[in-house]
C-alpha positions as semicolon CSV with decimal commas, in nm:
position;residue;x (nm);y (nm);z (nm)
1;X;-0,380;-2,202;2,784
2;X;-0,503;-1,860;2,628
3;X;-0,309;-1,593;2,722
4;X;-0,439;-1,243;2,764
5;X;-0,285;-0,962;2,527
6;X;-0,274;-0,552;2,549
7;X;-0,402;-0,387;2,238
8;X;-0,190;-0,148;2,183
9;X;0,081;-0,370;2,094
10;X;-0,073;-0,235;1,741
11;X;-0,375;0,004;1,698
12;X;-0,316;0,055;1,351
13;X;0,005;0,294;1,186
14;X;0,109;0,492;1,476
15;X;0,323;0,218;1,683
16;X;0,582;0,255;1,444
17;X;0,553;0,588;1,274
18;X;0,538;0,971;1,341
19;X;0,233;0,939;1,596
20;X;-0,141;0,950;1,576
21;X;-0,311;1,208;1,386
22;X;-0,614;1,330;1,602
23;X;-0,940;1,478;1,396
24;X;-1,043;1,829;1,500
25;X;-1,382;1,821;1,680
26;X;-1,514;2,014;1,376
27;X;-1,419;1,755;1,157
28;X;-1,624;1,481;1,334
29;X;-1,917;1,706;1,348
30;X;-1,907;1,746;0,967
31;X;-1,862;1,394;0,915
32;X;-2,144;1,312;1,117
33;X;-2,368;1,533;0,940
34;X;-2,239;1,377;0,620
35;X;-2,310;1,031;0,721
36;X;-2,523;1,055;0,994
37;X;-2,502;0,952;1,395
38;X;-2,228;0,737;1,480
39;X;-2,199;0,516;1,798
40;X;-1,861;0,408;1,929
41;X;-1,946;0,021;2,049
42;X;-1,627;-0,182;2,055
43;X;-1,358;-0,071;2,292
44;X;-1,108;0,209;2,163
45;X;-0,761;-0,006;2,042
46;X;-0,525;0,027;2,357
47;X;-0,863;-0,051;2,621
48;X;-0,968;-0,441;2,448
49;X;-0,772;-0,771;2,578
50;X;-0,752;-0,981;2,299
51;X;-0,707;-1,370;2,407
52;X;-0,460;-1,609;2,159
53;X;-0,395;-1,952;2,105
54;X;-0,114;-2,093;2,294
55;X;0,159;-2,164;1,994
56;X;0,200;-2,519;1,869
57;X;0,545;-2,547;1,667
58;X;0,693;-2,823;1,811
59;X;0,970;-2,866;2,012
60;X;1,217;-2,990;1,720
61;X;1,119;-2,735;1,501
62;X;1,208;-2,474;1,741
63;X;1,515;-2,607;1,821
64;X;1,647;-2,629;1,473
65;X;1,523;-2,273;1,412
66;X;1,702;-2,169;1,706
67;X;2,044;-2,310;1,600
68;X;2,017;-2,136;1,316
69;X;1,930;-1,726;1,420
70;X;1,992;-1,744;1,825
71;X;1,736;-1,845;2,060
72;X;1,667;-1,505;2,151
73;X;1,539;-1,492;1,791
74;X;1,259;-1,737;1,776
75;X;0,969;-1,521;1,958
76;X;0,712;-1,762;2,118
77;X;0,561;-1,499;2,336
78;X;0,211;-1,357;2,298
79;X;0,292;-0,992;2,215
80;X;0,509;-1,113;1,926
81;X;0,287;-1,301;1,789
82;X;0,005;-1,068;1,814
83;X;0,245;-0,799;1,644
84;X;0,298;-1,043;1,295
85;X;-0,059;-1,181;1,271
86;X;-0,199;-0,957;1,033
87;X;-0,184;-0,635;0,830
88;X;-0,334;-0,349;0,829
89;X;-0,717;-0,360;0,637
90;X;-1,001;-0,201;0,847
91;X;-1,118;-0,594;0,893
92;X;-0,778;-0,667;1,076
93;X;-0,843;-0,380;1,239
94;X;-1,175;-0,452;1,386
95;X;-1,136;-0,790;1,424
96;X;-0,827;-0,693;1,652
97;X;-1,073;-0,490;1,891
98;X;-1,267;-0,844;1,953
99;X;-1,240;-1,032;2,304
100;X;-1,199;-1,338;2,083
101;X;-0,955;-1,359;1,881
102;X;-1,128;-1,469;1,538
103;X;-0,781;-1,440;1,326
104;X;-0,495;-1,683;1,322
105;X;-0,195;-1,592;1,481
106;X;0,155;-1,756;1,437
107;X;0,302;-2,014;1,644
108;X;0,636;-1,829;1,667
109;X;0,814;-1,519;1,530
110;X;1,158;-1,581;1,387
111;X;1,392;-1,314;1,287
112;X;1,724;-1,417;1,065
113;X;1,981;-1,209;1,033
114;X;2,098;-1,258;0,650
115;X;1,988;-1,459;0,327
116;X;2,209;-1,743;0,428
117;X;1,965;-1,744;0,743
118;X;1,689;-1,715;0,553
119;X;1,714;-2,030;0,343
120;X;1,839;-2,251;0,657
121;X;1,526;-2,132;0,788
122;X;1,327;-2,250;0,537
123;X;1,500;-2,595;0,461
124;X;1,432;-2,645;0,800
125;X;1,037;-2,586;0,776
126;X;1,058;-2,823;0,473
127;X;1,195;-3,076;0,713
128;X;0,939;-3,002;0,971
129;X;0,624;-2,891;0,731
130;X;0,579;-2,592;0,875
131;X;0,401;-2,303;0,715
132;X;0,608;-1,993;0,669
133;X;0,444;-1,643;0,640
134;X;0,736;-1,368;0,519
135;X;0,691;-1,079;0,760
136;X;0,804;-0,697;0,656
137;X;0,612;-0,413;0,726
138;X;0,275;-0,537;0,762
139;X;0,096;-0,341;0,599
140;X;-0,090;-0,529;0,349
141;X;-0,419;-0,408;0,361
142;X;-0,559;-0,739;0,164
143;X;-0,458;-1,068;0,377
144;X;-0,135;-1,075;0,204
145;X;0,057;-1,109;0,516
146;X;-0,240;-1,350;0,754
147;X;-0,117;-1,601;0,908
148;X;-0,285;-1,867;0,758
149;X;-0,196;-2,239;0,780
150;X;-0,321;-2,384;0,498
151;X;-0,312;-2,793;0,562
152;X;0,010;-2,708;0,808
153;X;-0,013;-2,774;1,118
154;X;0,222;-2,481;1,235
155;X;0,312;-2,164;1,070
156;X;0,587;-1,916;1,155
157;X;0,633;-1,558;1,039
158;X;0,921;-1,481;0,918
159;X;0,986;-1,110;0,992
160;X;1,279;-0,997;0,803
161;X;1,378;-0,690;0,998
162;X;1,715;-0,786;1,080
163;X;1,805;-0,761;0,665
164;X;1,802;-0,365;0,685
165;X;2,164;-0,308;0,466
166;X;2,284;-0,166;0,191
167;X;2,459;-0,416;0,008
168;X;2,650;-0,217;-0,264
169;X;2,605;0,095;-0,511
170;X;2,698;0,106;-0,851
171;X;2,762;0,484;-0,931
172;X;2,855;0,419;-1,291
173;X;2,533;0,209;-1,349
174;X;2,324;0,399;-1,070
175;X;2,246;0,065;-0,939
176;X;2,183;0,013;-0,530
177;X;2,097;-0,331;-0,356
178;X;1,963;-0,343;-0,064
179;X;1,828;-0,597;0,154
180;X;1,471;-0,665;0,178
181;X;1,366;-0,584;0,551
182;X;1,495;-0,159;0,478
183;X;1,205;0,078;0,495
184;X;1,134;0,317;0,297
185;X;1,293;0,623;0,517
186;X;1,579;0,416;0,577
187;X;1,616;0,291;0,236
188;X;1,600;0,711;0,158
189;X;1,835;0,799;0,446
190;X;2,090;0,512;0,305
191;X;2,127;0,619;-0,042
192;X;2,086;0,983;0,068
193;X;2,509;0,936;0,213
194;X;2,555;0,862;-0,135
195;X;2,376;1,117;-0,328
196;X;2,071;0,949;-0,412
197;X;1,724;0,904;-0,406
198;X;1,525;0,562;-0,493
199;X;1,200;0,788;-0,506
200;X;0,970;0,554;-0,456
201;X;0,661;0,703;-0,155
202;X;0,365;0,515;-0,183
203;X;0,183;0,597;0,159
204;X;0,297;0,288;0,296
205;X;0,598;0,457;0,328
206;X;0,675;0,459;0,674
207;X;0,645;0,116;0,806
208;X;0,665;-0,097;0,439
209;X;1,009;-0,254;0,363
210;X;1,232;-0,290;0,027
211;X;1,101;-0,696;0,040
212;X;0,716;-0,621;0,033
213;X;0,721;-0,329;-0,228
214;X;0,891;-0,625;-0,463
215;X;0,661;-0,850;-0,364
216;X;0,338;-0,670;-0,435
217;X;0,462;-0,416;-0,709
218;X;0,427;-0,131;-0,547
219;X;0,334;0,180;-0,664
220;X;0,446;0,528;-0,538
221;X;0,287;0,878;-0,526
222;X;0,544;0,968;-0,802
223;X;0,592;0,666;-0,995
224;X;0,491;0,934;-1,334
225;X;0,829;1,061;-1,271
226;X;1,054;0,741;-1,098
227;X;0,837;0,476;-1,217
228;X;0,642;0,172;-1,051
229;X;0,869;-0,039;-0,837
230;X;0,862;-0,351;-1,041
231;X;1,034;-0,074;-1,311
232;X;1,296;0,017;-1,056
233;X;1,457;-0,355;-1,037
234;X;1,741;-0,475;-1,220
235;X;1,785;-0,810;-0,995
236;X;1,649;-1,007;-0,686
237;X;1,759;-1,253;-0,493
238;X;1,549;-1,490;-0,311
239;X;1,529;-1,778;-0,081
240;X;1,304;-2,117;-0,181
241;X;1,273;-2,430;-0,061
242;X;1,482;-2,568;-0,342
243;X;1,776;-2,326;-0,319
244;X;1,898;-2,001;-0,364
245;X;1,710;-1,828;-0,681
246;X;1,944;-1,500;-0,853
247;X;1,789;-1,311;-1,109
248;X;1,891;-1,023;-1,283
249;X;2,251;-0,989;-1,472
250;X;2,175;-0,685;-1,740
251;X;1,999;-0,406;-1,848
252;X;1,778;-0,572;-2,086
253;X;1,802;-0,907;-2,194
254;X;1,613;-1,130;-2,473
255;X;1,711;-1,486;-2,285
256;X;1,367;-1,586;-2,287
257;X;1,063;-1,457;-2,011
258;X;1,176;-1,222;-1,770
259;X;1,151;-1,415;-1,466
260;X;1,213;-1,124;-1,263
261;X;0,862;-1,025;-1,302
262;X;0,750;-1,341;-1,233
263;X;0,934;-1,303;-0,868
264;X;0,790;-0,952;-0,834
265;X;0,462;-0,966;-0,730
266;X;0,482;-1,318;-0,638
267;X;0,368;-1,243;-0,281
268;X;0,611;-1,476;-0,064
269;X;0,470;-1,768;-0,266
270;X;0,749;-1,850;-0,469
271;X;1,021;-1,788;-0,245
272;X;1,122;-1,506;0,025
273;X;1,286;-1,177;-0,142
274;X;1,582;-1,130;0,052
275;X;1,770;-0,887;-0,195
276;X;1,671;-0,619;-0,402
277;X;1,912;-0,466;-0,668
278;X;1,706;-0,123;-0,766
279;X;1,800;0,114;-1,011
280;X;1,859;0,464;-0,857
281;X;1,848;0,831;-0,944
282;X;2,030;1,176;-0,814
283;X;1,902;1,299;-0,514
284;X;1,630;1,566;-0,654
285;X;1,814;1,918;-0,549
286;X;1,415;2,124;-0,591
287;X;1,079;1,981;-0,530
288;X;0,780;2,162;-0,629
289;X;0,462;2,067;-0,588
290;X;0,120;2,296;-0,664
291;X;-0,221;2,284;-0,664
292;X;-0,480;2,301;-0,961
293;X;-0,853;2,316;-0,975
294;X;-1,070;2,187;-1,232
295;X;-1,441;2,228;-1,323
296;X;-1,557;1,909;-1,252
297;X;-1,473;1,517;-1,260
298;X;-1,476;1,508;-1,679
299;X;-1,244;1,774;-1,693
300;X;-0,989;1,639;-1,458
301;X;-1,025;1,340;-1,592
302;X;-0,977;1,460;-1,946
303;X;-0,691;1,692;-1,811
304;X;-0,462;1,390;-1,728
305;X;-0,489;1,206;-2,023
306;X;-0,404;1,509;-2,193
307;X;-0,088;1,545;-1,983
308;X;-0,062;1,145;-1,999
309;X;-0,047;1,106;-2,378
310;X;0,133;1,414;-2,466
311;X;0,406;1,319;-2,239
312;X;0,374;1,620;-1,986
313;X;0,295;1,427;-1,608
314;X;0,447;1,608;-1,330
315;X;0,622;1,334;-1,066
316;X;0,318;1,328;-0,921
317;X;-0,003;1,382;-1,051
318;X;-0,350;1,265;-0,808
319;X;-0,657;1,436;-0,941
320;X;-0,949;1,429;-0,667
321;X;-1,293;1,407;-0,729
322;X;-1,578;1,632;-0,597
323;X;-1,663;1,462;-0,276
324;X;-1,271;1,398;-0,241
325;X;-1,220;1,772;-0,299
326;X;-1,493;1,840;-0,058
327;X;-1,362;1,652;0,227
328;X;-1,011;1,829;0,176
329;X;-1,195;2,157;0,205
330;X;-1,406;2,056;0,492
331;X;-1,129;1,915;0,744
332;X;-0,773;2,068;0,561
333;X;-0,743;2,392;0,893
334;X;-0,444;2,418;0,677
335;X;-0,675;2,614;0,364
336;X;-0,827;2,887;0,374
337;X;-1,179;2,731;0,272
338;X;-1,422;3,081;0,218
339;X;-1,114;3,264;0,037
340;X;-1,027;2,964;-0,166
341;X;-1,416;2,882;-0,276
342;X;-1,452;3,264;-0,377
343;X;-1,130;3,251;-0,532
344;X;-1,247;2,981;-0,797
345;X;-1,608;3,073;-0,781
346;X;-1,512;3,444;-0,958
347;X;-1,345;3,179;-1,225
348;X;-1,630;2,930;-1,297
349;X;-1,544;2,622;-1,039
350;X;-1,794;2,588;-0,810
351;X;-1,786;2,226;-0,821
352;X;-1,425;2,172;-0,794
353;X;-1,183;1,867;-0,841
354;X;-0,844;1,941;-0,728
355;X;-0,528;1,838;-0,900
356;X;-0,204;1,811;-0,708
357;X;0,082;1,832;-0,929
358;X;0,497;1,803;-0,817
359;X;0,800;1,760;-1,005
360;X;1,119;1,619;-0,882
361;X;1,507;1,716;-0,982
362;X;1,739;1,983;-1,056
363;X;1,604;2,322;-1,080
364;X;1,625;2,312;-1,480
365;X;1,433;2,057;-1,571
366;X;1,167;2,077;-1,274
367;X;1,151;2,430;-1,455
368;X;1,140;2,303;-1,801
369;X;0,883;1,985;-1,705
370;X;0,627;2,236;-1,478
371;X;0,620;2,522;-1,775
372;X;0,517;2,230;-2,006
373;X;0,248;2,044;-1,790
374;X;0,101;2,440;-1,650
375;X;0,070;2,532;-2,049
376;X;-0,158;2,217;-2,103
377;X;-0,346;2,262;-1,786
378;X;-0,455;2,646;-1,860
379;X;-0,557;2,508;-2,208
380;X;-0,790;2,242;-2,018
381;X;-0,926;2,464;-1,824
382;X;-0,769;2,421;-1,487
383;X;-0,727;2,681;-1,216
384;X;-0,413;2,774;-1,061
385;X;-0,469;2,754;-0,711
386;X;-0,052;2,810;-0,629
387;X;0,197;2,626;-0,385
388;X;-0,015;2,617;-0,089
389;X;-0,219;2,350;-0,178
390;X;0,031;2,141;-0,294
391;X;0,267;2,188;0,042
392;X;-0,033;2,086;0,247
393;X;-0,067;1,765;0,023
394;X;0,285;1,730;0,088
395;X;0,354;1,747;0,401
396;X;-0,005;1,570;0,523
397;X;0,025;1,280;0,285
398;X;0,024;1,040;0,590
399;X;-0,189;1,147;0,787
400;X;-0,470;0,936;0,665
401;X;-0,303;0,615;0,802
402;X;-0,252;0,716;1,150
403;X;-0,632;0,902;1,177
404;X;-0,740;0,523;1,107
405;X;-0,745;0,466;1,504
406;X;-0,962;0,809;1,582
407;X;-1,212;0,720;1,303
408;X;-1,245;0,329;1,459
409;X;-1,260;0,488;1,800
410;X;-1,588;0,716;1,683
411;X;-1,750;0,419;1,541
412;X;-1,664;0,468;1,165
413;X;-1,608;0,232;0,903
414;X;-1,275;0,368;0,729
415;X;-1,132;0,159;0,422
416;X;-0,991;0,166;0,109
417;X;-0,993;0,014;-0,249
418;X;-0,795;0,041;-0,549
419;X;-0,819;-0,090;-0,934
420;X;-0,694;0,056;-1,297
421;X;-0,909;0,068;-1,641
422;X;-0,791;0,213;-1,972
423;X;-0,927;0,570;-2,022
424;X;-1,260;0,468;-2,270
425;X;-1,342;0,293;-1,933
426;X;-1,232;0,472;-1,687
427;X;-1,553;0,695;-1,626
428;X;-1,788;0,381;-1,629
429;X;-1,569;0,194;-1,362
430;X;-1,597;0,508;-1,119
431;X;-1,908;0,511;-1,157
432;X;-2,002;0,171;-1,131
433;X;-1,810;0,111;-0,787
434;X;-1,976;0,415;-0,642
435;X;-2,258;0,285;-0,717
436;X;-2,238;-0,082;-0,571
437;X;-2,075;0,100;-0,249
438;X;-2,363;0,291;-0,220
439;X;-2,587;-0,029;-0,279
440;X;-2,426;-0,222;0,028
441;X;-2,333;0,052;0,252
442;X;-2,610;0,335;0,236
443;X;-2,518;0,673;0,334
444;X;-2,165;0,662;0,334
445;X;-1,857;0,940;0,148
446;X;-1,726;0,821;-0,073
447;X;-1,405;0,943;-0,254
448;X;-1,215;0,859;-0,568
449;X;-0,899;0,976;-0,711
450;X;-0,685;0,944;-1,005
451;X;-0,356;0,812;-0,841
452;X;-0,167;0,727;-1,127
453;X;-0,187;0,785;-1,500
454;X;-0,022;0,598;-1,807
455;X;-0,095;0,708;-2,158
456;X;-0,342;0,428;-2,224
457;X;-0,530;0,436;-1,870
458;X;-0,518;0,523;-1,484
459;X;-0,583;0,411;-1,190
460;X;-0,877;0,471;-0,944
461;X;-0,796;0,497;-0,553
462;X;-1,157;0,498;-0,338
463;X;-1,219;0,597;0,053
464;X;-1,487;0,472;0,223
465;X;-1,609;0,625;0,566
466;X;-1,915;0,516;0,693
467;X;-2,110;0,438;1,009
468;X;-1,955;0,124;1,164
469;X;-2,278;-0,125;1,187
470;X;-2,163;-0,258;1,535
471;X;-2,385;-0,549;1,521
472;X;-2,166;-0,697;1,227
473;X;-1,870;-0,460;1,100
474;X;-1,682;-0,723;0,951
475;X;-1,987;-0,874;0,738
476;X;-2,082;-0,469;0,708
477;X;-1,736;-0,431;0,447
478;X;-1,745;-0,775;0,320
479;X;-2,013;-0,697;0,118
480;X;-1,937;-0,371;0,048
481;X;-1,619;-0,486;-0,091
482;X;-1,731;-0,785;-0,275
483;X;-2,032;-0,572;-0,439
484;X;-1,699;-0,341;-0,513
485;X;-1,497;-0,591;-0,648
486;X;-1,760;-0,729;-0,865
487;X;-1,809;-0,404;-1,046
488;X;-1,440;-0,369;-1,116
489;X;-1,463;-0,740;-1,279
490;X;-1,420;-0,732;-1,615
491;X;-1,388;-0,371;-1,659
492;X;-1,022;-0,339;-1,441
493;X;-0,791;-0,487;-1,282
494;X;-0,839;-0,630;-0,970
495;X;-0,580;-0,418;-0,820
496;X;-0,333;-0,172;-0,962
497;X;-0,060;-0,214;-0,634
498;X;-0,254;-0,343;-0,333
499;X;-0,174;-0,696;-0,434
500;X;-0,380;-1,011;-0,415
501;X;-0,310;-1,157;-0,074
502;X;-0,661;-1,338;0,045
503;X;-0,901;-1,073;-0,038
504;X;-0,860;-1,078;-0,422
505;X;-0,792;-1,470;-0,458
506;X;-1,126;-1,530;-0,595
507;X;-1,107;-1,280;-0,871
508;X;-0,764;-1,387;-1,013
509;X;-0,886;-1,608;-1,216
510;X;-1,142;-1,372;-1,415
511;X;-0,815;-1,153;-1,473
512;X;-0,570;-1,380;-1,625
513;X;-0,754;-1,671;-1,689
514;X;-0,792;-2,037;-1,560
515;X;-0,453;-2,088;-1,768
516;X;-0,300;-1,842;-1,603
517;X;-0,352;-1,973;-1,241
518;X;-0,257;-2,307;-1,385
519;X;0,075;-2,135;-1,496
520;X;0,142;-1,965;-1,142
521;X;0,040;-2,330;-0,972
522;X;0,302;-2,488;-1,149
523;X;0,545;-2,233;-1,067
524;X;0,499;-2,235;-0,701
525;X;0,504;-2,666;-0,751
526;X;0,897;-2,644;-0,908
527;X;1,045;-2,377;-0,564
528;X;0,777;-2,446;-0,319
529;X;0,687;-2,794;-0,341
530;X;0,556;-2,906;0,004
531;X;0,373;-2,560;0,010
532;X;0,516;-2,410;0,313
533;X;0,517;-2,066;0,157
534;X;0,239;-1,810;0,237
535;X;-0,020;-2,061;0,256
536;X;-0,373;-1,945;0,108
537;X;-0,234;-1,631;-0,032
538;X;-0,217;-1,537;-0,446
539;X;-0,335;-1,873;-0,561
């Protein structure tokens, strides 16, 4: 029997994070004269019952499980389940404000307490053929973490939130492990007791755990300065339905392919990250971050490869575009909008793009690094617009997650994609996603931003708001994505750190060939052989 579920088990961000982030009634009104009249139709998130299947893992199953974490660990009830089903994309989103539940949802929640736990757990679900879904901060915004069953007739998710230690440091080698269901603050707070700092703040940061940053190589806001996450690991240890799987013994080694990298970024499909040995750094004793202004998207653009391929990226270097720019300066109360527009006006940017550069460590080199990267700015022709700007990217950097709910709630279609070219393509891919966004959605903002730059290429980061077409939201974005990803096809990746999950599936293939799938087919065959791992995701 269908049982009858409160919404706000999970709007969006803010059940587990600082709190909702209202919009100012000025900001609505200048979105609405950007984009036109919106309607709210479907009921705001905490208002909508949402009606489940009744779980079906049977009674064996459950009964194993339960000798194995506690009873009081395998979660058959409704709000549970509800809570794992799915991340966090505007589709899961909407789909969650539906009477009718049109997602799947898993038969039962189990939560182990260690690694031993984890692979009893899964030898069990071998025995059983049961589906497992790994569970950590669910926020994949591309299916990654759906509850899909694949040709199982019962799926769990496995949430590991019980794994939230720190195993060990290494001082001498600057080498922490910790367990794969920390978050990020917690992971911070941890290695903070011991002087250091992992560094890695994607926005994600709140709610996504140590497990799911290895499993989709995660990037962070200043992975210029600490690196992508798949460059932070040294070793990983994971559980598969063969057996325990250790990788990871030195600092380099030539013993054939790396197949930590084949583990990272595998997406729960090859086995569930319960371990994560990460290289560390100091805790940084000065931040600064400022903010730059630059005459247009060209120039930015141009700008940060400069700073890219002479070796002079702050930490954390996100260039905005114009209608990006615009938005900051239309609903940041924070800046001081008329002074600021004067301010660069009397300097030639009337069309501005801003830059928000920060470096990271002791007061010497954050010195050294900023006098380097401001000399090659001025000779771009940026504009110093000073600390302010900077602090308020700072300090607001998550707000855009938890103002996801007040956008939904006044009808607006609010989502997100991601991708990376080299930098002879870089301009063409901008413009050619724009343009199919434009295509599917009609009037609509939308933003772009250079998130992260390498010396041969950088990645792209869009925002989407829109009216929400209430008569069919879900096929409203579906197209808008797939005319999206399209355009990226063949000129970028498919995603730079989103991950695959469902949403990208079909474009693996044009990526890294039909070989290539063949290759990560085979892998999952030799640790996953019944397929009870993350069914439907990856491949």
């Amino acid at each position: 029997m269908n049982a009858l579920i409160d919404h706000r088990l999970r709007r969006s961000w803010t059940a587990e994070s600082a709190g909702a982030a209202p919009l100012p009634a000025r900001a609505a009104r200048w979105l609405e004269q950007r984009i036109g009249p919106v309607a709210p139709g479907a009921a705001p998130a905490g208002d909508m019952p949402v009606k489940i299947p009744s779980p079906e893992l049977p009674d064996s199953a459950g009964e194993a499980l339960a000798k194995v974490v506690g009873a009081e660990n395998v979660l058959v009830d409704d709000p549970a389940r509800l809570a794992r089903a799915t991340g966090l994309s505007y589709l899961d989103l909407v789909r969650r404000r539906s009477p009718a539940a049109d997602f799947p949802v898993p038969d039962a929640v189990v939560l182990p307490a260690d690694p031993d736990e984890v692979q009893a757990v899964l030898e069990i679900c071998v025995q059983y053929d049961v589906g497992v879904v790994p569970f950590g901060g669910g926020t994949s915004v591309v299916g990654g973490v759906a509850a899909l069953r694949g040709e199982k007739t019962s799926v769990i998710a496995l949430d590991l939130v019980r794994l939230d230690a720190l195993v060990s440091v290494d001082a001498e080698s600057r080498i922490a492990v910790l367990q794969a269901g920390v978050r990020g603050p917690e992971a911070e707070r941890l290695l903070a007791g011991h002087g250091l700092t992992l560094g890695h703040v994607p926005q994600s940061f709140e709610r996504a755990t140590i497990g799911g940053f290895a499993a989709t190589r995660s990037a962070g806001q200043a992975s210029s300065g600490y690196g992508r996450f798949e460059d932070m690991v040294t070793g990983v240890r994971l559980a598969t339905p063969r057996g325990p799987w250790r990788l990871g013994v030195a600092p380099a080694s030539a013993a054939g392919p790396d197949l930590r990298q084949l583990a990272i970024g595998s997406e729960g499909t090859l086995g569930v990250i319960t371990e994560v040995a990460l290289r560390v750094r100091p805790a940084p004793a000065v931040r600064r971050y400022e903010g730059y202004a630059l005459p247009g998207w060209a120039a930015g653009a141009e700008a940060v490869r400069d700073l890219a391929q002479h070796h002079a990226l702050a930490d954390v270097t996100r260039l905005s575009d114009g209608d990006e720019t615009e938005v900051s300066l239309a609903l940041d109360a924070g800046l001081k909008t008329a002074a600021l527009r004067r301010y660069l006006a009397a300097r030639g940017v009337r069309r501005p793009c801003f830059l928000i550069v920060g470096w990271e460590g002791t007061a010497h080199d954050v010195a050294l690094r900023r006098r380097e990267t401001a000399r090659r700015l001025k000779a771009s022709g940026a504009v110093r617009v000073g600390k302010a700007l900077g602090e308020s990217w700072r300090h607001g950097r998550f707000a855009g997650p938890r103002q996801r709910d007040t956008l939904l709630d006044m009808g607006i279609c609010v989502e997100t994609l991601e991708t990376a070219a080299y930098w002879s393509d870089v301009d063409e891919l901008r413009d050619d996603v724009r343009a199919a966004l434009t295509a599917a959605l009609g009037p609509a903002i939308i933003m772009c931003h250079i998130s992260h730059a390498y010396e041969t290429g950088a990645s792209l980061y869009f925002t989407v708001l829109t009216a929400r077409d209430e008569a069919d939201p879900v096929g409203q974005w579906q197209r808008a994505k797939a005319a999206a990803c399209e355009a990226i096809a063949g000129l970028g990746t498919i995603s730079h750190h989103h991950a695959v999950g469902v949403d990208h599936a079909p474009y693996l293939s044009a990526e890294i060939g039909s070989l290539g799938v063949e290759v990560l087919r085979a892998a999952k065959s030799a640790v996953d052989p019944t397929g009870i791992l993350n069914p439907g995701k990856l491949v």
